[in-house]
Amino acid sequence: MQGNITLGFYVPGQSFIHRLDPRTKILACLAMTMAVLFCNHPAGFAALSLVTLLALGLARVTPQLLLGILRPFGIFLVLALLLQLLFTPGRPLMMLGPLQLTREGVHFGFQLLWRLVLLIISGSLLTLTTSPLMITAALEDLLKPFRRVGVPVFELAMMMSIALRFVPTLLEEAQQIIRAQQSRGAAFTRGRLVQRVQGLVTLLVPLFASAFRRADELATAMEIRCYRPGANRTRMHQLRFHCRDYAVLAGTGVLFLIVLVMRWWG
Amino acid sequence: MILVEHLTHIYAPGTPLALTSLEDVSLHIEEGEFVVLAGATGSGKSTLVQHFNGLLLPTAGRVLVGGRDTRDKKVRRDLWRTVGLLFQNPEQQLFEESVFAEVAFACRNLGLDEKTVAVRACRALEMVGLEPDRYRALSPFALSRGQQQLVALAGLLAYQPPVLVLDEPTSGLDPAAREHIWQLLKKLQQAGHTVVVITHHMEDAARFAGRVVVLHRGKIYRQGTPRQVFSDPGGLRAVGLDVPMPCELMYCLQQKGLPVKSGIITLDEAELELKNLAMG
Ligand SMILES: Nc1ncnc2c1ncn2[C@@H]1O[C@H](COP(=O)(O)OP(=O)(O)OP(=O)(O)O)[C@@H](O)[C@H]1O
Ligand SMILES: [Mg+2]
């Protein structure tokens, strides 16, 4: 449990994916997500998996790190698979007590599992290779057109980036608090249910107290620096598309279209 | 009491963020000792002491407490009763609605009866210099950071673990309170407790420690009596530490070619030495 790579962690680096424009990465991630959700053809899944694998390679993600990313989702993935396997009606394959395993269940179960894995990987690739600051900048830029219709784009982008920035911090802090309470004899993973619930209280109260304190301090700090949403600030790093960005966008765009075509005409 | 053998600790091993925070540290803390752990920011002090009560486990090497390996799950579960650890940030553990309940928390986890708990909690509050009647009903969140720290310390003292490990217990306290805490720790040591304190105040270390251990970038840079450790101000400054003022003064005088003894660490000794110097 100590110091795992957690969801939303940013790992600085110089890989191909790291150097892509953040807007490219967000758009590509979006296209991949949609493609994965729409896809229902084995060939499509194969193509999507290959592209994901290529992206992992380009981002220099080691198998170990990949495992670290997926591990926290383990239980959730297994549960999703089991539910699909056991509760999908259809042609029976075999009986497991009162439950039956169906052909459709197996099909949809593994399809769901694979979808989730691909989604988690492409989402993690985005946060792993893009600093929260860049994500905010990109979101602001991408959502600019919606300002016309009254969407508070700057505020949304700022909220996003603050959330992204603080998720790992809070997780880290939660671990610290757990350790502090364990060294006072609090029980988190053993004892009767009552004790465990009490253990949870000893974690949540300091965690919330700290989150509110942080929020307060952050708000003050932003005000001191005269932060105003939407004020016309210039950026230290101007976003600019390069050849590689056009290539990646074209590639994922084509992939997305192929998947769509396969779904409706395949 | 605590035996650390070739301890190496790596945070987030096997990821791009892997960080070796301790490297091949060996250390033996005897029962009844007063050890001060010093070192620059990020040198691994907090990481090391969290190994003493099994909160962190060695990546390599081992840690024995009272002869038992902390990697053993059964040992680890009850280690907090033997080795009481005060964390660096007290606000990360306060959660009860009153100071009294906060101080009593660990005692209650020991399974003591309410009467004993009440007696001990009040005693502990007195010991750290918070009047029980004035503070017991307050919310710990309404206290200043220094007071919160004292409350956390009281919570530790109340359950009376034989080994006290304190991570910067006096940071953020006023000089009077700081002096009070050090005196208190000395008294506890004399009463038989083993005391390990992390601090950046070298003057206090020089006055109270039986042994000073200096960490530098996750390794033990130097250890020994305060006199031994503070005999080389240059080396200590290179690893980000100060030496006590009297020590510094004598060192400067020596550099100027004046005949003063080295190995002086307290003000009284320095005063005597200066008198001798003035007399000729
Ligand atoms: N939970 C953690 N995950 C990853 N790295 C950590 C973690 N805690 C500490 N570190 C790293 O380990 C090293 C040692 O940290 P540690 O907290 O032990 O230092 P310290 O000597 O207590 O410093 P300070 O005087 O500031 O308290 C630091 O480089 C720090 O960045
Ligand atoms: Mg520390």
PDB file of N, CA, C and O in Angstrom, chain A residues 31 48 101 121 123 130 178 183 240:
ATOM      1  N   ALA A  31     -11.113  10.272 -28.504  1.00  0.00           N
ATOM      2  CA  ALA A  31     -11.422   9.432 -29.654  1.00  0.00           C
ATOM      3  C   ALA A  31     -11.275   7.954 -29.300  1.00  0.00           C
ATOM      4  O   ALA A  31     -12.118   7.130 -29.664  1.00  0.00           O
ATOM      5  N   LEU A  48      -7.607  -1.569 -31.808  1.00  0.00           N
ATOM      6  CA  LEU A  48      -7.525  -0.665 -30.660  1.00  0.00           C
ATOM      7  C   LEU A  48      -6.443  -1.125 -29.677  1.00  0.00           C
ATOM      8  O   LEU A  48      -5.690  -0.315 -29.129  1.00  0.00           O
ATOM      9  N   LEU A 101     -23.658 -20.516 -16.740  1.00  0.00           N
ATOM     10  CA  LEU A 101     -22.715 -19.790 -17.584  1.00  0.00           C
ATOM     11  C   LEU A 101     -23.254 -19.860 -19.002  1.00  0.00           C
ATOM     12  O   LEU A 101     -23.536 -20.933 -19.508  1.00  0.00           O
ATOM     13  N   ILE A 121      -6.341   2.268 -19.369  1.00  0.00           N
ATOM     14  CA  ILE A 121      -4.999   2.540 -19.882  1.00  0.00           C
ATOM     15  C   ILE A 121      -4.958   3.865 -20.621  1.00  0.00           C
ATOM     16  O   ILE A 121      -4.062   4.687 -20.392  1.00  0.00           O
ATOM     17  N   GLY A 123      -6.906   6.464 -20.368  1.00  0.00           N
ATOM     18  CA  GLY A 123      -7.050   7.570 -19.427  1.00  0.00           C
ATOM     19  C   GLY A 123      -5.778   7.797 -18.640  1.00  0.00           C
ATOM     20  O   GLY A 123      -5.319   8.934 -18.477  1.00  0.00           O
ATOM     21  N   THR A 130       1.001  13.949 -18.900  1.00  0.00           N
ATOM     22  CA  THR A 130       0.652  15.359 -19.050  1.00  0.00           C
ATOM     23  C   THR A 130       0.514  15.987 -17.677  1.00  0.00           C
ATOM     24  O   THR A 130      -0.228  15.468 -16.842  1.00  0.00           O
ATOM     25  N   ILE A 178      -3.355   7.004   8.139  1.00  0.00           N
ATOM     26  CA  ILE A 178      -3.545   5.608   8.545  1.00  0.00           C
ATOM     27  C   ILE A 178      -2.372   5.152   9.387  1.00  0.00           C
ATOM     28  O   ILE A 178      -2.530   4.544  10.446  1.00  0.00           O
ATOM     29  N   SER A 183      -0.258   3.658  14.662  1.00  0.00           N
ATOM     30  CA  SER A 183       0.739   3.675  15.715  1.00  0.00           C
ATOM     31  C   SER A 183       0.118   4.122  17.034  1.00  0.00           C
ATOM     32  O   SER A 183       0.792   4.177  18.051  1.00  0.00           O
ATOM     33  N   ARG A 240       1.289  24.731 -29.077  1.00  0.00           N
ATOM     34  CA  ARG A 240       1.432  24.772 -30.522  1.00  0.00           C
ATOM     35  C   ARG A 240       1.404  23.352 -31.087  1.00  0.00           C
ATOM     36  O   ARG A 240       2.037  22.455 -30.536  1.00  0.00           O
TER      37      ARG A 240
END
